[in-house]
Amino acid sequence: MKFDLLRFLMLLILPVLILGTFVFGVAIYESYEEKGDYLVPQNPVAHEPAKFSYQLTNPVTKEPLNNANVQLEIVKTKATNPWFNVGYLRDDNEGTGLVYKMDSILYDGKLEIESIFWDAGSYEAKIKATSNEIEKPIEITLPIKVDVPLGQIVRTIVLFIAIFLLAMLSGIFAKRLENPFKKQSQYKNRYSSSAAALLLIASLLVAGTLSSTSLAHEATSANHIMVVEKNGVKAELKLNPMDPVQKGEPAHFNVTFQDSKTGQYIQGMDTSLSLYHEDDNITMFSNRTQIQDGKLDFDYAFPDTANFHLNFHASPNGQKSTLTAPLDGVFAFEVPPVQPNLSAQLRAGTLMLIVLILGFVLGLVGTKRKPSFA
């Protein structure tokens, strides 16, 4: 069978065009923020911002719940199929458990948070609220379904297509080779070199992809205590003061605001927080709360190993506030890398090796050897 390079390229380009059209259409669809009862978009996509909003009301009067003590807990309850995410080469999708937990004081009873769900899967938002206006606590559980991002699917498909095509080309050229014990022309030697080179490239693509998440994963974290002093206020963050910070494990944040001279805790602040992922240039979450006693605690499970910033803005919320002027600050810290999950790498390596072998065998078996006239 004569190898037609033009036909091969056309057969290669046509699926790419079809796939590109599909990807473009789905990307437009994903960018459309369909509003749900408490989420925008209704079905958020992993790695994309989502807005969560819930108005707590008095069950008797149906009016907004004033001065409510609210606890919000976001828990991942079910992961996606790990084989579906194999090309992504991360074990993030396998984890379940606590993602975010924070106690807030909301004068208008409206809970608002903007967050990025790092992994696809099923989640639950658990809300518990108390107030002097109600006799019994309000407890609500809201389901959240997070979809797999289109880019992740496309990267997986493109990766496996590249490995398959390179292996198939290696098989095609290998089939054309003559018996190695016969005298070969310089032209035939080129075929041999090309087949070996293509197979080598495909193999390196597999090995390089598998090892890309294994570089520099030996660091361990130290205890984090950070201080920002500004406008007579000392803001201090203690991040997991007793245990090292680890990716995927909930870390405890303890933030305090004290007078720099007297050491007294600042009273009466309206505060907003945001956690910024410096490496990917995205905000992981942002929220607002009232702080009455100068202390704020919350838990958050870091989805990634990277440099982070915890940004805060505080302002006086009344005449009794001891904060004299608005206060802004940034706590900068790093979540150190950890060794990737071995099962995720073995699973990805197995599938890639299967694709590599199938492509090579198809190219080898499906091509006729040119007749020899030695």
One Martini backbone bead per residue (centre of mass of N, CA, C, O) as a GRO file, in nm:
protein
  374
    1MET     BB    1   0.094   0.038   0.025
    2LYS     BB    2   0.062   0.362  -0.040
    3PHE     BB    3   0.179   0.649   0.103
    4ASP     BB    4  -0.041   0.927   0.164
    5LEU     BB    5   0.023   1.228   0.289
    6LEU     BB    6  -0.221   1.405   0.208
    7ARG     BB    7  -0.442   1.216   0.309
    8PHE     BB    8  -0.347   1.201   0.599
    9LEU     BB    9  -0.372   1.507   0.660
   10MET     BB   10  -0.675   1.526   0.602
   11LEU     BB   11  -0.762   1.313   0.818
   12LEU     BB   12  -0.638   1.489   1.048
   13ILE     BB   13  -0.775   1.772   1.006
   14LEU     BB   14  -1.079   1.712   1.009
   15PRO     BB   15  -1.114   1.630   1.310
   16VAL     BB   16  -1.000   1.897   1.420
   17LEU     BB   17  -1.225   2.078   1.306
   18ILE     BB   18  -1.460   1.938   1.443
   19LEU     BB   19  -1.352   1.966   1.732
   20GLY     BB   20  -1.323   2.276   1.729
   21THR     BB   21  -1.623   2.340   1.686
   22PHE     BB   22  -1.721   2.200   1.941
   23VAL     BB   23  -1.548   2.354   2.146
   24PHE     BB   24  -1.656   2.636   2.080
   25GLY     BB   25  -1.953   2.578   2.149
   26VAL     BB   26  -1.908   2.485   2.446
   27ALA     BB   27  -1.763   2.739   2.546
   28ILE     BB   28  -2.006   2.922   2.514
   29TYR     BB   29  -2.189   2.763   2.703
   30GLU     BB   30  -2.004   2.784   2.961
   31SER     BB   31  -2.015   3.110   2.968
   32TYR     BB   32  -2.301   3.072   3.051
   33GLU     BB   33  -2.486   3.217   3.324
   34GLU     BB   34  -2.683   3.014   3.474
   35LYS     BB   35  -2.942   3.060   3.697
   36GLY     BB   36  -2.996   2.964   4.009
   37ASP     BB   37  -3.110   2.962   4.327
   38TYR     BB   38  -2.772   2.974   4.446
   39LEU     BB   39  -2.633   2.966   4.152
   40VAL     BB   40  -2.350   3.102   3.953
   41PRO     BB   41  -2.383   2.877   3.794
   42GLN     BB   42  -2.581   2.606   3.826
   43ASN     BB   43  -2.335   2.438   3.675
   44PRO     BB   44  -2.040   2.426   3.761
   45VAL     BB   45  -1.701   2.459   3.670
   46ALA     BB   46  -1.410   2.354   3.694
   47HIS     BB   47  -1.197   2.638   3.743
   48GLU     BB   48  -1.457   2.818   3.783
   49PRO     BB   49  -1.643   3.067   3.870
   50ALA     BB   50  -1.867   3.091   4.160
   51LYS     BB   51  -2.192   3.194   4.284
   52PHE     BB   52  -2.295   3.220   4.623
   53SER     BB   53  -2.648   3.248   4.737
   54TYR     BB   54  -2.819   3.316   5.063
   55GLN     BB   55  -3.135   3.376   5.214
   56LEU     BB   56  -3.211   3.435   5.536
   57THR     BB   57  -3.511   3.353   5.720
   58ASN     BB   58  -3.785   3.400   5.900
   59PRO     BB   59  -4.023   3.158   5.950
   60VAL     BB   60  -4.249   3.359   6.045
   61THR     BB   61  -4.203   3.648   5.881
   62LYS     BB   62  -4.010   3.624   5.613
   63GLU     BB   63  -3.770   3.778   5.699
   64PRO     BB   64  -3.478   3.880   5.732
   65LEU     BB   65  -3.205   3.770   5.910
   66ASN     BB   66  -3.081   3.912   6.191
   67ASN     BB   67  -2.792   3.870   6.329
   68ALA     BB   68  -2.639   3.612   6.212
   69ASN     BB   69  -2.515   3.294   6.287
   70VAL     BB   70  -2.297   3.148   6.043
   71GLN     BB   71  -2.251   2.821   5.898
   72LEU     BB   72  -2.024   2.716   5.643
   73GLU     BB   73  -2.024   2.399   5.458
   74ILE     BB   74  -1.802   2.238   5.228
   75VAL     BB   75  -1.861   1.918   5.067
   76LYS     BB   76  -1.718   1.639   4.929
   77THR     BB   77  -1.897   1.334   4.827
   78LYS     BB   78  -1.814   1.295   4.507
   79ALA     BB   79  -1.635   1.148   4.262
   80THR     BB   80  -1.501   1.094   3.980
   81ASN     BB   81  -1.390   0.906   3.743
   82PRO     BB   82  -1.054   0.834   3.722
   83TRP     BB   83  -1.044   0.744   3.416
   84PHE     BB   84  -1.155   1.014   3.297
   85ASN     BB   85  -0.883   1.180   3.427
   86VAL     BB   86  -0.609   1.057   3.321
   87GLY     BB   87  -0.488   1.297   3.139
   88TYR     BB   88  -0.443   1.497   3.388
   89LEU     BB   89  -0.254   1.379   3.618
   90ARG     BB   90  -0.451   1.377   3.874
   91ASP     BB   91  -0.578   1.320   4.219
   92ASP     BB   92  -0.805   1.522   4.294
   93ASN     BB   93  -1.073   1.367   4.200
   94GLU     BB   94  -1.057   1.148   4.448
   95GLY     BB   95  -1.136   1.346   4.654
   96THR     BB   96  -1.283   1.384   4.981
   97GLY     BB   97  -1.446   1.638   5.174
   98LEU     BB   98  -1.335   1.907   5.312
   99VAL     BB   99  -1.320   2.254   5.187
  100TYR     BB  100  -1.519   2.449   5.369
  101LYS     BB  101  -1.509   2.662   5.677
  102MET     BB  102  -1.740   2.909   5.831
  103ASP     BB  103  -1.788   3.173   6.059
  104SER     BB  104  -2.060   3.411   6.061
  105ILE     BB  105  -2.166   3.759   6.066
  106LEU     BB  106  -2.502   3.862   5.966
  107TYR     BB  107  -2.707   4.140   5.952
  108ASP     BB  108  -2.889   4.030   5.677
  109GLY     BB  109  -2.868   3.705   5.617
  110LYS     BB  110  -2.655   3.711   5.374
  111LEU     BB  111  -2.508   3.464   5.182
  112GLU     BB  112  -2.173   3.517   5.039
  113ILE     BB  113  -1.986   3.347   4.770
  114GLU     BB  114  -1.678   3.314   4.598
  115SER     BB  115  -1.584   3.026   4.395
  116ILE     BB  116  -1.355   2.750   4.332
  117PHE     BB  117  -1.391   2.445   4.186
  118TRP     BB  118  -1.141   2.215   4.135
  119ASP     BB  119  -1.347   1.973   4.122
  120ALA     BB  120  -1.521   1.727   4.010
  121GLY     BB  121  -1.856   1.670   4.137
  122SER     BB  122  -2.000   1.620   4.454
  123TYR     BB  123  -2.181   1.850   4.666
  124GLU     BB  124  -2.216   2.027   4.990
  125ALA     BB  125  -2.416   2.281   5.145
  126LYS     BB  126  -2.386   2.372   5.487
  127ILE     BB  127  -2.636   2.533   5.691
  128LYS     BB  128  -2.602   2.727   6.001
  129ALA     BB  129  -2.845   2.914   6.201
  130THR     BB  130  -2.845   3.189   6.437
  131SER     BB  131  -3.083   3.376   6.654
  132ASN     BB  132  -3.279   3.589   6.849
  133GLU     BB  133  -3.539   3.549   6.650
  134ILE     BB  134  -3.495   3.239   6.705
  135GLU     BB  135  -3.534   2.922   6.852
  136LYS     BB  136  -3.424   2.759   6.609
  137PRO     BB  137  -3.214   2.632   6.412
  138ILE     BB  138  -3.092   2.663   6.088
  139GLU     BB  139  -3.102   2.382   5.852
  140ILE     BB  140  -2.906   2.337   5.546
  141THR     BB  141  -2.900   2.138   5.234
  142LEU     BB  142  -2.700   2.176   4.936
  143PRO     BB  143  -2.667   2.081   4.617
  144ILE     BB  144  -2.363   2.016   4.410
  145LYS     BB  145  -2.269   2.031   4.062
  146VAL     BB  146  -1.955   1.951   3.908
  147ASP     BB  147  -1.797   1.995   3.616
  148VAL     BB  148  -1.606   1.913   3.357
  149PRO     BB  149  -1.376   2.060   3.187
  150LEU     BB  150  -1.321   2.095   2.857
  151GLY     BB  151  -1.010   2.125   2.852
  152GLN     BB  152  -0.952   1.851   2.983
  153ILE     BB  153  -1.074   1.676   2.758
  154VAL     BB  154  -0.905   1.783   2.522
  155ARG     BB  155  -0.623   1.715   2.634
  156THR     BB  156  -0.670   1.414   2.645
  157ILE     BB  157  -0.734   1.363   2.345
  158VAL     BB  158  -0.478   1.489   2.220
  159LEU     BB  159  -0.271   1.313   2.362
  160PHE     BB  160  -0.370   1.034   2.249
  161ILE     BB  161  -0.353   1.106   1.950
  162ALA     BB  162  -0.050   1.167   1.938
  163ILE     BB  163   0.047   0.889   2.029
  164PHE     BB  164  -0.099   0.720   1.810
  165LEU     BB  165   0.020   0.853   1.551
  166LEU     BB  166   0.320   0.808   1.609
  167ALA     BB  167   0.298   0.500   1.635
  168MET     BB  168   0.177   0.447   1.352
  169LEU     BB  169   0.409   0.566   1.189
  170SER     BB  170   0.615   0.367   1.293
  171GLY     BB  171   0.473   0.115   1.176
  172ILE     BB  172   0.479   0.197   0.878
  173PHE     BB  173   0.790   0.220   0.853
  174ALA     BB  174   0.858  -0.062   0.965
  175LYS     BB  175   0.715  -0.226   0.731
  176ARG     BB  176   0.918  -0.111   0.502
  177LEU     BB  177   1.131  -0.277   0.595
  178GLU     BB  178   1.393  -0.464   0.556
  179ASN     BB  179   1.600  -0.694   0.590
  180PRO     BB  180   1.874  -0.648   0.795
  181PHE     BB  181   2.069  -0.861   0.625
  182LYS     BB  182   2.034  -0.678   0.403
  183LYS     BB  183   2.111  -0.469   0.169
  184GLN     BB  184   2.091  -0.118   0.212
  185SER     BB  185   1.985   0.171   0.139
  186GLN     BB  186   1.980   0.496   0.217
  187TYR     BB  187   1.668   0.518   0.200
  188LYS     BB  188   1.603   0.282   0.396
  189ASN     BB  189   1.753   0.397   0.639
  190ARG     BB  190   1.561   0.630   0.675
  191TYR     BB  191   1.321   0.467   0.759
  192SER     BB  192   1.447   0.350   1.012
  193SER     BB  193   1.501   0.622   1.150
  194SER     BB  194   1.208   0.725   1.147
  195ALA     BB  195   1.076   0.500   1.312
  196ALA     BB  196   1.252   0.532   1.563
  197ALA     BB  197   1.190   0.831   1.614
  198LEU     BB  198   0.880   0.813   1.646
  199LEU     BB  199   0.878   0.608   1.877
  200LEU     BB  200   1.047   0.780   2.065
  201ILE     BB  201   0.856   1.023   2.081
  202ALA     BB  202   0.613   0.870   2.196
  203SER     BB  203   0.759   0.767   2.449
  204LEU     BB  204   0.843   1.047   2.558
  205LEU     BB  205   0.556   1.155   2.586
  206VAL     BB  206   0.476   0.959   2.804
  207ALA     BB  207   0.709   1.004   3.007
  208GLY     BB  208   0.684   1.316   3.029
  209THR     BB  209   0.392   1.326   3.131
  210LEU     BB  210   0.435   1.150   3.386
  211SER     BB  211   0.682   1.339   3.504
  212SER     BB  212   0.558   1.634   3.532
  213THR     BB  213   0.441   1.569   3.842
  214SER     BB  214   0.746   1.474   3.977
  215LEU     BB  215   0.867   1.745   4.029
  216ALA     BB  216   0.954   1.867   4.317
  217HIS     BB  217   0.815   1.649   4.567
  218GLU     BB  218   0.985   1.702   4.874
  219ALA     BB  219   0.856   1.910   5.030
  220THR     BB  220   0.815   2.084   5.342
  221SER     BB  221   0.636   2.230   5.593
  222ALA     BB  222   0.593   2.499   5.790
  223ASN     BB  223   0.503   2.699   6.015
  224HIS     BB  224   0.250   2.962   6.004
  225ILE     BB  225   0.344   3.312   6.074
  226MET     BB  226   0.174   3.622   6.020
  227VAL     BB  227   0.246   3.983   5.982
  228VAL     BB  228   0.047   4.294   5.995
  229GLU     BB  229   0.132   4.645   6.003
  230LYS     BB  230  -0.132   4.904   6.034
  231ASN     BB  231  -0.266   5.177   6.163
  232GLY     BB  232  -0.224   5.043   6.463
  233VAL     BB  233  -0.244   4.743   6.343
  234LYS     BB  234  -0.238   4.390   6.428
  235ALA     BB  235  -0.206   4.136   6.191
  236GLU     BB  236  -0.268   3.778   6.235
  237LEU     BB  237  -0.147   3.463   6.096
  238LYS     BB  238  -0.247   3.125   6.161
  239LEU     BB  239  -0.121   2.832   5.995
  240ASN     BB  240  -0.120   2.557   6.121
  241PRO     BB  241   0.048   2.559   6.410
  242MET     BB  242   0.089   2.223   6.446
  243ASP     BB  243   0.076   2.163   6.134
  244PRO     BB  244   0.134   2.088   5.827
  245VAL     BB  245   0.087   2.192   5.512
  246GLN     BB  246  -0.152   2.033   5.284
  247LYS     BB  247  -0.257   1.898   5.018
  248GLY     BB  248  -0.611   1.826   5.064
  249GLU     BB  249  -0.591   1.949   5.353
  250PRO     BB  250  -0.726   2.093   5.606
  251ALA     BB  251  -0.682   2.426   5.702
  252HIS     BB  252  -0.611   2.645   5.970
  253PHE     BB  253  -0.746   2.968   6.027
  254ASN     BB  254  -0.596   3.243   6.222
  255VAL     BB  255  -0.738   3.566   6.278
  256THR     BB  256  -0.599   3.874   6.410
  257PHE     BB  257  -0.695   4.191   6.580
  258GLN     BB  258  -0.468   4.447   6.707
  259ASP     BB  259  -0.336   4.664   6.904
  260SER     BB  260  -0.010   4.763   6.886
  261LYS     BB  261   0.011   4.881   7.189
  262THR     BB  262  -0.209   4.717   7.381
  263GLY     BB  263  -0.338   4.433   7.254
  264GLN     BB  264  -0.616   4.485   7.180
  265TYR     BB  265  -0.901   4.393   7.048
  266ILE     BB  266  -1.079   4.451   6.777
  267GLN     BB  267  -1.386   4.623   6.739
  268GLY     BB  268  -1.597   4.629   6.494
  269MET     BB  269  -1.606   4.463   6.180
  270ASP     BB  270  -1.592   4.484   5.837
  271THR     BB  271  -1.518   4.185   5.642
  272SER     BB  272  -1.297   4.085   5.375
  273LEU     BB  273  -1.215   3.787   5.184
  274SER     BB  274  -0.926   3.650   4.990
  275LEU     BB  275  -0.807   3.381   4.782
  276TYR     BB  276  -0.495   3.376   4.610
  277HIS     BB  277  -0.366   3.239   4.306
  278GLU     BB  278  -0.067   3.317   4.180
  279ASP     BB  279   0.003   3.113   3.946
  280ASP     BB  280  -0.311   3.132   3.809
  281ASN     BB  281  -0.466   3.401   3.857
  282ILE     BB  282  -0.678   3.331   4.103
  283THR     BB  283  -0.978   3.321   4.293
  284MET     BB  284  -1.089   3.095   4.520
  285PHE     BB  285  -1.210   3.306   4.737
  286SER     BB  286  -1.495   3.508   4.864
  287ASN     BB  287  -1.594   3.718   5.150
  288ARG     BB  288  -1.813   3.804   5.432
  289THR     BB  289  -1.791   3.976   5.762
  290GLN     BB  290  -1.827   3.997   6.105
  291ILE     BB  291  -1.615   4.147   6.367
  292GLN     BB  292  -1.625   4.174   6.724
  293ASP     BB  293  -1.331   4.034   6.861
  294GLY     BB  294  -1.075   4.006   6.650
  295LYS     BB  295  -1.177   3.714   6.539
  296LEU     BB  296  -1.078   3.451   6.294
  297ASP     BB  297  -1.220   3.138   6.166
  298PHE     BB  298  -1.100   2.881   5.929
  299ASP     BB  299  -1.147   2.634   5.667
  300TYR     BB  300  -0.908   2.495   5.414
  301ALA     BB  301  -0.860   2.314   5.110
  302PHE     BB  302  -0.593   2.272   4.926
  303PRO     BB  303  -0.572   2.196   4.574
  304ASP     BB  304  -0.274   2.323   4.561
  305THR     BB  305   0.061   2.383   4.467
  306ALA     BB  306   0.138   2.711   4.591
  307ASN     BB  307   0.097   3.051   4.577
  308PHE     BB  308  -0.049   3.259   4.832
  309HIS     BB  309  -0.322   3.497   4.908
  310LEU     BB  310  -0.447   3.680   5.190
  311ASN     BB  311  -0.703   3.901   5.163
  312PHE     BB  312  -0.788   4.212   5.337
  313HIS     BB  313  -1.088   4.400   5.453
  314ALA     BB  314  -1.141   4.672   5.686
  315SER     BB  315  -1.422   4.821   5.870
  316PRO     BB  316  -1.618   5.011   6.032
  317ASN     BB  317  -1.959   4.927   6.194
  318GLY     BB  318  -1.944   5.166   6.417
  319GLN     BB  319  -1.921   5.361   6.703
  320LYS     BB  320  -1.789   5.106   6.874
  321SER     BB  321  -1.553   5.098   6.712
  322THR     BB  322  -1.180   5.047   6.724
  323LEU     BB  323  -1.164   5.127   6.430
  324THR     BB  324  -1.031   5.416   6.272
  325ALA     BB  325  -0.960   5.266   5.991
  326PRO     BB  326  -0.913   5.136   5.714
  327LEU     BB  327  -0.806   4.791   5.630
  328ASP     BB  328  -0.520   4.658   5.456
  329GLY     BB  329  -0.407   4.320   5.347
  330VAL     BB  330  -0.129   4.067   5.320
  331PHE     BB  331  -0.093   3.713   5.300
  332ALA     BB  332   0.200   3.524   5.236
  333PHE     BB  333   0.219   3.186   5.089
  334GLU     BB  334   0.311   2.830   5.087
  335VAL     BB  335   0.228   2.529   4.919
  336PRO     BB  336   0.374   2.246   4.918
  337PRO     BB  337   0.476   1.985   4.765
  338VAL     BB  338   0.371   1.656   4.658
  339GLN     BB  339   0.334   1.338   4.609
  340PRO     BB  340   0.197   1.174   4.380
  341ASN     BB  341  -0.026   0.957   4.295
  342LEU     BB  342   0.050   0.641   4.196
  343SER     BB  343  -0.216   0.538   4.069
  344ALA     BB  344  -0.247   0.769   3.862
  345GLN     BB  345   0.017   0.708   3.702
  346LEU     BB  346  -0.041   0.410   3.634
  347ARG     BB  347  -0.304   0.456   3.485
  348ALA     BB  348  -0.192   0.643   3.267
  349GLY     BB  349   0.041   0.458   3.166
  350THR     BB  350  -0.134   0.222   3.071
  351LEU     BB  351  -0.304   0.371   2.855
  352MET     BB  352  -0.065   0.485   2.691
  353LEU     BB  353   0.062   0.211   2.622
  354ILE     BB  354  -0.178   0.097   2.470
  355VAL     BB  355  -0.187   0.316   2.252
  356LEU     BB  356   0.100   0.272   2.149
  357ILE     BB  357   0.063  -0.025   2.059
  358LEU     BB  358  -0.182   0.007   1.873
  359GLY     BB  359  -0.054   0.206   1.675
  360PHE     BB  360   0.184   0.027   1.586
  361VAL     BB  361   0.023  -0.223   1.493
  362LEU     BB  362  -0.154  -0.083   1.284
  363GLY     BB  363   0.081   0.020   1.108
  364LEU     BB  364   0.208  -0.266   1.062
  365VAL     BB  365  -0.050  -0.437   0.957
  366GLY     BB  366  -0.193  -0.208   0.757
  367THR     BB  367   0.080  -0.249   0.583
  368LYS     BB  368   0.236  -0.289   0.295
  369ARG     BB  369   0.502  -0.426   0.158
  370LYS     BB  370   0.736  -0.356  -0.048
  371PRO     BB  371   0.867  -0.480  -0.304
  372SER     BB  372   1.149  -0.673  -0.368
  373PHE     BB  373   1.466  -0.617  -0.589
  374ALA     BB  374   1.748  -0.767  -0.498
   0.00000   0.00000   0.00000
